[in-house]
PDB file of C-alpha atoms in Angstrom:
ATOM      1  CA  ASP A 158       4.649  -9.467  14.100  1.00 66.00           C
ATOM      2  CA  GLN A 159       5.281  -9.198  10.387  1.00 79.00           C
ATOM      3  CA  GLN A 160       2.587 -11.214   8.646  1.00 89.00           C
ATOM      4  CA  VAL A 161       3.979 -10.563   5.199  1.00 92.00           C
ATOM      5  CA  LYS A 162       7.689 -10.839   4.600  1.00 93.00           C
ATOM      6  CA  GLN A 163       9.959  -9.997   1.748  1.00 94.00           C
ATOM      7  CA  ASN A 164      13.309 -11.378   2.766  1.00 91.00           C
ATOM      8  CA  SER A 165      15.337  -9.850  -0.035  1.00 93.00           C
ATOM      9  CA  PRO A 166      15.705  -6.100   0.442  1.00 91.00           C
ATOM     10  CA  SER A 167      17.316  -5.658  -2.945  1.00 94.00           C
ATOM     11  CA  LEU A 168      17.759  -7.382  -6.279  1.00 96.00           C
ATOM     12  CA  SER A 169      19.828  -6.522  -9.360  1.00 97.00           C
ATOM     13  CA  VAL A 170      19.041  -7.991 -12.745  1.00 97.00           C
ATOM     14  CA  GLN A 171      20.424  -7.456 -16.214  1.00 97.00           C
ATOM     15  CA  GLU A 172      18.078  -5.909 -18.747  1.00 97.00           C
ATOM     16  CA  GLY A 173      16.220  -8.559 -20.712  1.00 97.00           C
ATOM     17  CA  ARG A 174      16.568 -11.205 -18.028  1.00 97.00           C
ATOM     18  CA  ILE A 175      13.934 -12.441 -15.622  1.00 98.00           C
ATOM     19  CA  SER A 176      13.354 -10.717 -12.278  1.00 98.00           C
ATOM     20  CA  ILE A 177      11.895 -12.884  -9.527  1.00 98.00           C
ATOM     21  CA  LEU A 178      10.653 -11.214  -6.388  1.00 98.00           C
ATOM     22  CA  ASN A 179       9.527 -13.359  -3.477  1.00 97.00           C
ATOM     23  CA  CYS A 180       7.063 -12.894  -0.672  1.00 97.00           C
ATOM     24  CA  ASP A 181       6.035 -15.099   2.257  1.00 97.00           C
ATOM     25  CA  TYR A 182       3.055 -14.782   4.550  1.00 96.00           C
ATOM     26  CA  THR A 183       2.004 -16.387   7.770  1.00 95.00           C
ATOM     27  CA  ASN A 184      -1.756 -15.879   8.017  1.00 92.00           C
ATOM     28  CA  SER A 185      -3.701 -18.720   6.407  1.00 92.00           C
ATOM     29  CA  MET A 186      -6.789 -16.498   6.299  1.00 90.00           C
ATOM     30  CA  PHE A 187      -5.259 -14.318   3.590  1.00 91.00           C
ATOM     31  CA  ASP A 188      -7.044 -14.926   0.343  1.00 87.00           C
ATOM     32  CA  TYR A 189      -6.166 -11.957  -1.813  1.00 85.00           C
ATOM     33  CA  PHE A 190      -2.708 -10.806  -2.756  1.00 89.00           C
ATOM     34  CA  LEU A 191      -1.304  -7.814  -4.552  1.00 87.00           C
ATOM     35  CA  TRP A 192       1.979  -6.599  -5.899  1.00 91.00           C
ATOM     36  CA  TYR A 193       2.720  -2.872  -5.934  1.00 87.00           C
ATOM     37  CA  LYS A 194       5.489  -0.883  -7.482  1.00 89.00           C
ATOM     38  CA  LYS A 195       6.681   2.299  -5.848  1.00 82.00           C
ATOM     39  CA  TYR A 196       8.965   5.056  -7.029  1.00 79.00           C
ATOM     40  CA  PRO A 197      10.563   7.399  -4.480  1.00 74.00           C
ATOM     41  CA  ALA A 198       8.213  10.062  -3.088  1.00 65.00           C
ATOM     42  CA  GLU A 199       5.219   8.592  -4.918  1.00 68.00           C
ATOM     43  CA  GLY A 200       2.315   6.448  -3.850  1.00 67.00           C
ATOM     44  CA  PRO A 201       2.229   2.758  -4.704  1.00 72.00           C
ATOM     45  CA  THR A 202       1.105   1.774  -8.176  1.00 76.00           C
ATOM     46  CA  PHE A 203      -0.931  -1.381  -8.449  1.00 77.00           C
ATOM     47  CA  LEU A 204       0.703  -4.039 -10.626  1.00 87.00           C
ATOM     48  CA  ILE A 205      -1.086  -7.339 -10.417  1.00 88.00           C
ATOM     49  CA  SER A 206      -3.289  -9.296  -8.072  1.00 85.00           C
ATOM     50  CA  ILE A 207      -4.186 -12.897  -7.408  1.00 88.00           C
ATOM     51  CA  SER A 208      -6.893 -14.518  -5.346  1.00 86.00           C
ATOM     52  CA  SER A 209      -6.456 -17.756  -3.491  1.00 88.00           C
ATOM     53  CA  ILE A 210      -8.623 -19.679  -5.936  1.00 87.00           C
ATOM     54  CA  LYS A 211      -5.861 -19.372  -8.516  1.00 89.00           C
ATOM     55  CA  ASP A 212      -2.190 -20.245  -8.482  1.00 93.00           C
ATOM     56  CA  LYS A 213      -1.096 -18.066 -11.358  1.00 95.00           C
ATOM     57  CA  ASN A 214      -2.083 -14.769 -12.879  1.00 92.00           C
ATOM     58  CA  GLU A 215      -0.433 -13.190 -15.864  1.00 93.00           C
ATOM     59  CA  ASP A 216      -0.547  -9.648 -17.189  1.00 91.00           C
ATOM     60  CA  GLY A 217       1.873  -8.841 -19.943  1.00 95.00           C
ATOM     61  CA  ARG A 218       5.414  -9.085 -18.640  1.00 96.00           C
ATOM     62  CA  PHE A 219       4.220  -9.638 -15.080  1.00 96.00           C
ATOM     63  CA  THR A 220       3.206 -13.005 -13.674  1.00 97.00           C
ATOM     64  CA  VAL A 221       2.312 -13.729 -10.074  1.00 96.00           C
ATOM     65  CA  PHE A 222       2.501 -17.253  -8.710  1.00 97.00           C
ATOM     66  CA  LEU A 223       0.789 -18.342  -5.509  1.00 96.00           C
ATOM     67  CA  ASN A 224       1.727 -21.434  -3.525  1.00 96.00           C
ATOM     68  CA  LYS A 225      -0.864 -21.656  -0.796  1.00 94.00           C
ATOM     69  CA  SER A 226       0.589 -24.690   0.920  1.00 95.00           C
ATOM     70  CA  ALA A 227       3.925 -22.926   1.269  1.00 96.00           C
ATOM     71  CA  LYS A 228       2.287 -19.537   1.938  1.00 96.00           C
ATOM     72  CA  HIS A 229       4.501 -18.085  -0.718  1.00 97.00           C
ATOM     73  CA  LEU A 230       3.990 -15.876  -3.704  1.00 96.00           C
ATOM     74  CA  SER A 231       6.355 -14.569  -6.288  1.00 97.00           C
ATOM     75  CA  LEU A 232       6.362 -11.961  -9.009  1.00 98.00           C
ATOM     76  CA  HIS A 233       8.125 -12.696 -12.262  1.00 98.00           C
ATOM     77  CA  ILE A 234       9.019  -9.891 -14.655  1.00 97.00           C
ATOM     78  CA  VAL A 235      10.075 -11.033 -18.094  1.00 97.00           C
ATOM     79  CA  PRO A 236      11.877  -9.415 -19.801  1.00 97.00           C
ATOM     80  CA  SER A 237      13.111  -6.938 -17.235  1.00 98.00           C
ATOM     81  CA  GLN A 238      13.477  -3.330 -18.373  1.00 97.00           C
ATOM     82  CA  PRO A 239      15.341  -0.393 -16.799  1.00 96.00           C
ATOM     83  CA  GLY A 240      12.011   1.333 -16.182  1.00 93.00           C
ATOM     84  CA  ASP A 241      11.088  -1.529 -13.894  1.00 95.00           C
ATOM     85  CA  SER A 242      13.645  -0.297 -11.372  1.00 95.00           C
ATOM     86  CA  ALA A 243      11.622   0.545  -8.272  1.00 93.00           C
ATOM     87  CA  VAL A 244      10.643  -0.845  -4.905  1.00 91.00           C
ATOM     88  CA  TYR A 245       8.143  -3.680  -5.099  1.00 94.00           C
ATOM     89  CA  PHE A 246       5.778  -4.451  -2.255  1.00 91.00           C
ATOM     90  CA  CYS A 247       3.625  -7.503  -1.864  1.00 93.00           C
ATOM     91  CA  ALA A 248       0.452  -7.194   0.181  1.00 89.00           C
ATOM     92  CA  ALA A 249      -2.084  -9.642   1.482  1.00 89.00           C
ATOM     93  CA  SER A 250      -5.527  -9.436   2.965  1.00 83.00           C
ATOM     94  CA  ALA A 251      -8.452 -11.491   4.063  1.00 80.00           C
ATOM     95  CA  THR A 252     -11.181 -10.246   1.729  1.00 65.00           C
ATOM     96  CA  GLY A 253     -12.612  -6.916   2.723  1.00 60.00           C
ATOM     97  CA  ASN A 254     -10.064  -6.236   5.404  1.00 66.00           C
ATOM     98  CA  GLN A 255      -6.902  -4.251   5.581  1.00 71.00           C
ATOM     99  CA  PHE A 256      -3.843  -5.111   3.598  1.00 76.00           C
ATOM    100  CA  TYR A 257      -0.631  -6.157   5.245  1.00 84.00           C
ATOM    101  CA  PHE A 258       2.466  -5.151   3.365  1.00 84.00           C
ATOM    102  CA  GLY A 259       5.881  -6.654   3.086  1.00 88.00           C
ATOM    103  CA  THR A 260       8.917  -4.458   3.642  1.00 85.00           C
ATOM    104  CA  GLY A 261       9.654  -4.187  -0.047  1.00 89.00           C
ATOM    105  CA  THR A 262      12.331  -5.316  -2.453  1.00 94.00           C
ATOM    106  CA  SER A 263      14.314  -2.720  -4.344  1.00 93.00           C
ATOM    107  CA  LEU A 264      14.765  -3.904  -7.914  1.00 96.00           C
ATOM    108  CA  THR A 265      17.509  -2.471 -10.083  1.00 96.00           C
ATOM    109  CA  VAL A 266      17.511  -3.411 -13.744  1.00 97.00           C
ATOM    110  CA  ILE A 267      20.919  -2.803 -15.246  1.00 97.00           C
ATOM    111  CA  PRO A 268      20.922  -1.629 -18.877  1.00 95.00           C
TER     112      PRO A 268
ATOM    113  CA  GLY B 233      -9.928   3.102 -13.998  1.00 53.00           C
ATOM    114  CA  ALA B 234     -10.734   4.100 -10.457  1.00 57.00           C
ATOM    115  CA  VAL B 235      -8.691   6.979  -9.099  1.00 82.00           C
ATOM    116  CA  VAL B 236      -7.967   8.126  -5.597  1.00 87.00           C
ATOM    117  CA  SER B 237      -6.535  11.576  -5.030  1.00 90.00           C
ATOM    118  CA  GLN B 238      -4.761  13.060  -2.064  1.00 92.00           C
ATOM    119  CA  HIS B 239      -4.240  16.679  -1.190  1.00 94.00           C
ATOM    120  CA  PRO B 240      -1.777  18.152  -0.557  1.00 93.00           C
ATOM    121  CA  SER B 241       1.000  16.101  -2.096  1.00 87.00           C
ATOM    122  CA  ARG B 242       3.630  17.798   0.056  1.00 89.00           C
ATOM    123  CA  VAL B 243       3.364  19.912   3.166  1.00 94.00           C
ATOM    124  CA  ILE B 244       5.929  21.518   5.418  1.00 95.00           C
ATOM    125  CA  CYS B 245       4.781  22.850   8.734  1.00 95.00           C
ATOM    126  CA  LYS B 246       6.146  24.117  11.998  1.00 96.00           C
ATOM    127  CA  SER B 247       6.151  21.986  15.102  1.00 96.00           C
ATOM    128  CA  GLY B 248       2.952  22.373  17.076  1.00 96.00           C
ATOM    129  CA  THR B 249       0.691  23.138  14.144  1.00 96.00           C
ATOM    130  CA  SER B 250      -2.017  20.893  12.708  1.00 97.00           C
ATOM    131  CA  VAL B 251      -2.124  19.561   9.186  1.00 97.00           C
ATOM    132  CA  LYS B 252      -5.114  18.151   7.312  1.00 97.00           C
ATOM    133  CA  ILE B 253      -4.721  15.630   4.512  1.00 97.00           C
ATOM    134  CA  GLU B 254      -7.626  14.822   2.207  1.00 96.00           C
ATOM    135  CA  CYS B 255      -8.269  11.537   0.448  1.00 95.00           C
ATOM    136  CA  ARG B 256     -10.903  11.431  -2.282  1.00 94.00           C
ATOM    137  CA  SER B 257     -12.258   8.630  -4.398  1.00 91.00           C
ATOM    138  CA  LEU B 258     -12.984  10.259  -7.730  1.00 89.00           C
ATOM    139  CA  ASP B 259     -15.256   7.841  -9.556  1.00 85.00           C
ATOM    140  CA  PHE B 260     -16.592   5.412  -7.012  1.00 84.00           C
ATOM    141  CA  GLN B 261     -18.123   5.495  -3.571  1.00 87.00           C
ATOM    142  CA  ALA B 262     -15.774   4.207  -0.939  1.00 85.00           C
ATOM    143  CA  THR B 263     -17.489   3.026   2.197  1.00 82.00           C
ATOM    144  CA  THR B 264     -14.114   2.123   3.624  1.00 87.00           C
ATOM    145  CA  MET B 265     -10.843   4.004   3.386  1.00 90.00           C
ATOM    146  CA  PHE B 266      -7.548   3.073   4.950  1.00 90.00           C
ATOM    147  CA  TRP B 267      -4.771   5.353   6.116  1.00 93.00           C
ATOM    148  CA  TYR B 268      -1.185   4.100   5.971  1.00 90.00           C
ATOM    149  CA  ARG B 269       2.089   5.589   7.005  1.00 90.00           C
ATOM    150  CA  GLN B 270       5.473   4.765   5.601  1.00 79.00           C
ATOM    151  CA  PHE B 271       8.714   5.392   7.373  1.00 70.00           C
ATOM    152  CA  PRO B 272      11.913   5.540   5.314  1.00 66.00           C
ATOM    153  CA  LYS B 273      12.988   2.112   4.086  1.00 61.00           C
ATOM    154  CA  GLN B 274      10.119   0.449   5.884  1.00 66.00           C
ATOM    155  CA  SER B 275       6.851  -1.075   4.902  1.00 69.00           C
ATOM    156  CA  LEU B 276       3.545   0.693   4.775  1.00 76.00           C
ATOM    157  CA  MET B 277       1.880   0.395   8.159  1.00 82.00           C
ATOM    158  CA  LEU B 278      -1.846   0.666   8.610  1.00 85.00           C
ATOM    159  CA  MET B 279      -2.814   3.487  10.936  1.00 92.00           C
ATOM    160  CA  ALA B 280      -6.572   3.300  10.882  1.00 92.00           C
ATOM    161  CA  THR B 281      -9.618   2.111   9.020  1.00 89.00           C
ATOM    162  CA  SER B 282     -12.123   4.793   8.174  1.00 88.00           C
ATOM    163  CA  ASN B 283     -15.760   3.863   7.651  1.00 85.00           C
ATOM    164  CA  GLU B 284     -18.214   6.372   6.274  1.00 83.00           C
ATOM    165  CA  GLY B 285     -20.543   7.701   8.930  1.00 82.00           C
ATOM    166  CA  SER B 286     -18.852   6.010  11.876  1.00 83.00           C
ATOM    167  CA  LYS B 287     -15.764   6.364  13.991  1.00 87.00           C
ATOM    168  CA  ALA B 288     -12.462   5.225  12.635  1.00 90.00           C
ATOM    169  CA  THR B 289     -10.824   2.087  13.932  1.00 90.00           C
ATOM    170  CA  TYR B 290      -7.259   2.729  14.971  1.00 93.00           C
ATOM    171  CA  GLU B 291      -4.443   0.235  15.022  1.00 89.00           C
ATOM    172  CA  GLN B 292      -2.642  -0.479  18.242  1.00 87.00           C
ATOM    173  CA  GLY B 293      -0.115   2.183  19.059  1.00 89.00           C
ATOM    174  CA  VAL B 294      -1.725   4.893  16.945  1.00 92.00           C
ATOM    175  CA  GLU B 295      -2.920   7.857  18.991  1.00 93.00           C
ATOM    176  CA  LYS B 296      -6.496   8.615  17.977  1.00 92.00           C
ATOM    177  CA  ASP B 297      -6.370  12.076  19.529  1.00 94.00           C
ATOM    178  CA  LYS B 298      -3.305  12.942  17.513  1.00 95.00           C
ATOM    179  CA  PHE B 299      -4.384  11.486  14.188  1.00 96.00           C
ATOM    180  CA  LEU B 300      -7.974  12.565  13.714  1.00 95.00           C
ATOM    181  CA  ILE B 301      -9.839  10.804  10.938  1.00 94.00           C
ATOM    182  CA  ASN B 302     -13.139  11.936   9.523  1.00 90.00           C
ATOM    183  CA  HIS B 303     -15.022  10.063   6.816  1.00 88.00           C
ATOM    184  CA  ALA B 304     -17.927  12.413   6.328  1.00 81.00           C
ATOM    185  CA  SER B 305     -18.956  11.321   2.865  1.00 88.00           C
ATOM    186  CA  LEU B 306     -18.636   8.317   0.601  1.00 89.00           C
ATOM    187  CA  THR B 307     -15.906  10.003  -1.406  1.00 92.00           C
ATOM    188  CA  LEU B 308     -13.885  11.884   1.186  1.00 93.00           C
ATOM    189  CA  SER B 309     -11.825  10.952   4.213  1.00 94.00           C
ATOM    190  CA  THR B 310      -9.546  13.368   6.028  1.00 95.00           C
ATOM    191  CA  LEU B 311      -6.593  12.759   8.294  1.00 96.00           C
ATOM    192  CA  THR B 312      -5.610  15.604  10.602  1.00 97.00           C
ATOM    193  CA  VAL B 313      -2.250  15.422  12.313  1.00 97.00           C
ATOM    194  CA  THR B 314      -2.714  17.572  15.388  1.00 96.00           C
ATOM    195  CA  SER B 315       0.131  19.353  17.154  1.00 96.00           C
ATOM    196  CA  ALA B 316       2.597  17.892  14.710  1.00 96.00           C
ATOM    197  CA  HIS B 317       6.140  17.149  15.795  1.00 95.00           C
ATOM    198  CA  PRO B 318       9.241  16.279  13.780  1.00 94.00           C
ATOM    199  CA  GLU B 319       8.755  12.587  14.494  1.00 93.00           C
ATOM    200  CA  ASP B 320       5.444  12.782  12.628  1.00 94.00           C
ATOM    201  CA  SER B 321       7.348  13.551   9.443  1.00 92.00           C
ATOM    202  CA  SER B 322       6.501  10.731   7.106  1.00 88.00           C
ATOM    203  CA  PHE B 323       4.766   9.674   3.941  1.00 85.00           C
ATOM    204  CA  TYR B 324       1.028   9.230   4.476  1.00 90.00           C
ATOM    205  CA  ILE B 325      -0.980   7.207   1.966  1.00 88.00           C
ATOM    206  CA  CYS B 326      -4.674   6.492   1.812  1.00 90.00           C
ATOM    207  CA  SER B 327      -6.471   3.738   0.000  1.00 88.00           C
ATOM    208  CA  ALA B 328     -10.116   3.361  -0.827  1.00 87.00           C
ATOM    209  CA  ARG B 329     -12.006   0.142  -1.205  1.00 80.00           C
ATOM    210  CA  ASP B 330     -14.219  -0.110  -4.244  1.00 75.00           C
ATOM    211  CA  PRO B 331     -17.036  -2.405  -3.113  1.00 73.00           C
ATOM    212  CA  GLY B 332     -18.412  -2.432  -6.620  1.00 70.00           C
ATOM    213  CA  SER B 333     -15.313  -3.989  -8.110  1.00 63.00           C
ATOM    214  CA  PHE B 334     -15.348  -7.670  -8.871  1.00 55.00           C
ATOM    215  CA  THR B 335     -12.240  -8.322  -6.856  1.00 55.00           C
ATOM    216  CA  ASP B 336     -12.935  -5.861  -4.028  1.00 56.00           C
ATOM    217  CA  THR B 337      -9.919  -3.893  -5.109  1.00 66.00           C
ATOM    218  CA  GLN B 338      -8.306  -1.158  -3.125  1.00 70.00           C
ATOM    219  CA  TYR B 339      -6.953   1.874  -4.907  1.00 78.00           C
ATOM    220  CA  PHE B 340      -4.158   3.920  -3.446  1.00 80.00           C
ATOM    221  CA  GLY B 341      -3.739   7.650  -3.442  1.00 84.00           C
ATOM    222  CA  PRO B 342      -0.447   9.196  -4.544  1.00 78.00           C
ATOM    223  CA  GLY B 343       0.565   9.954  -0.967  1.00 84.00           C
ATOM    224  CA  THR B 344       1.339  13.071   1.051  1.00 89.00           C
ATOM    225  CA  ARG B 345       4.819  13.828   2.270  1.00 87.00           C
ATOM    226  CA  LEU B 346       4.680  15.639   5.592  1.00 92.00           C
ATOM    227  CA  THR B 347       7.740  17.414   6.917  1.00 92.00           C
ATOM    228  CA  VAL B 348       7.526  18.937  10.384  1.00 95.00           C
ATOM    229  CA  LEU B 349      10.255  21.433  11.204  1.00 95.00           C
TER     230      LEU B 349
END
């Protein structure tokens, strides 16, 4: 059973525009969430995190929003750049335990 | 920032041989390390949780006799794929929990690509 879902396998966005990547989860015990970026044949690179006590966390061009009632989080990238093209994974955990990953969304930023 | 290394980054081996992958936390002591496996175009799947000084906890469906995990020190965990077969070809990634971090962050290694011929 997939506890973390990313329903969009791919997304294309024009350079300079906003990229919005979505993630849904089913386990109400999850209280810590991460977004990772992954290039082919490389390990994941941590992007941004959010704990359940917040509903928004911002780091430069990256903002993560958490809607606990809807069990939904999203990653906004503004403005999108060609170097942002990669696969993005969201992950969730109950503090101290393993992370559950979504299946990833492949983002392509078109110059 | 905290860094986790993996060695080797790539390995090609013949079917039936064993391969050892090392995961090291370079500037923090990791009491817990996780081993993940990624199949092409699929999500990372947890294989096992490795706790220093005790036996690893394997996820359902993961053969503990095939994927041997040893967490002998606070900075090193090893995954040994025994009697590897082509279906074991995958991307293996470890992560290490930094208990000293404010947010209990996990740091990921760069991954090891295993190809079994």
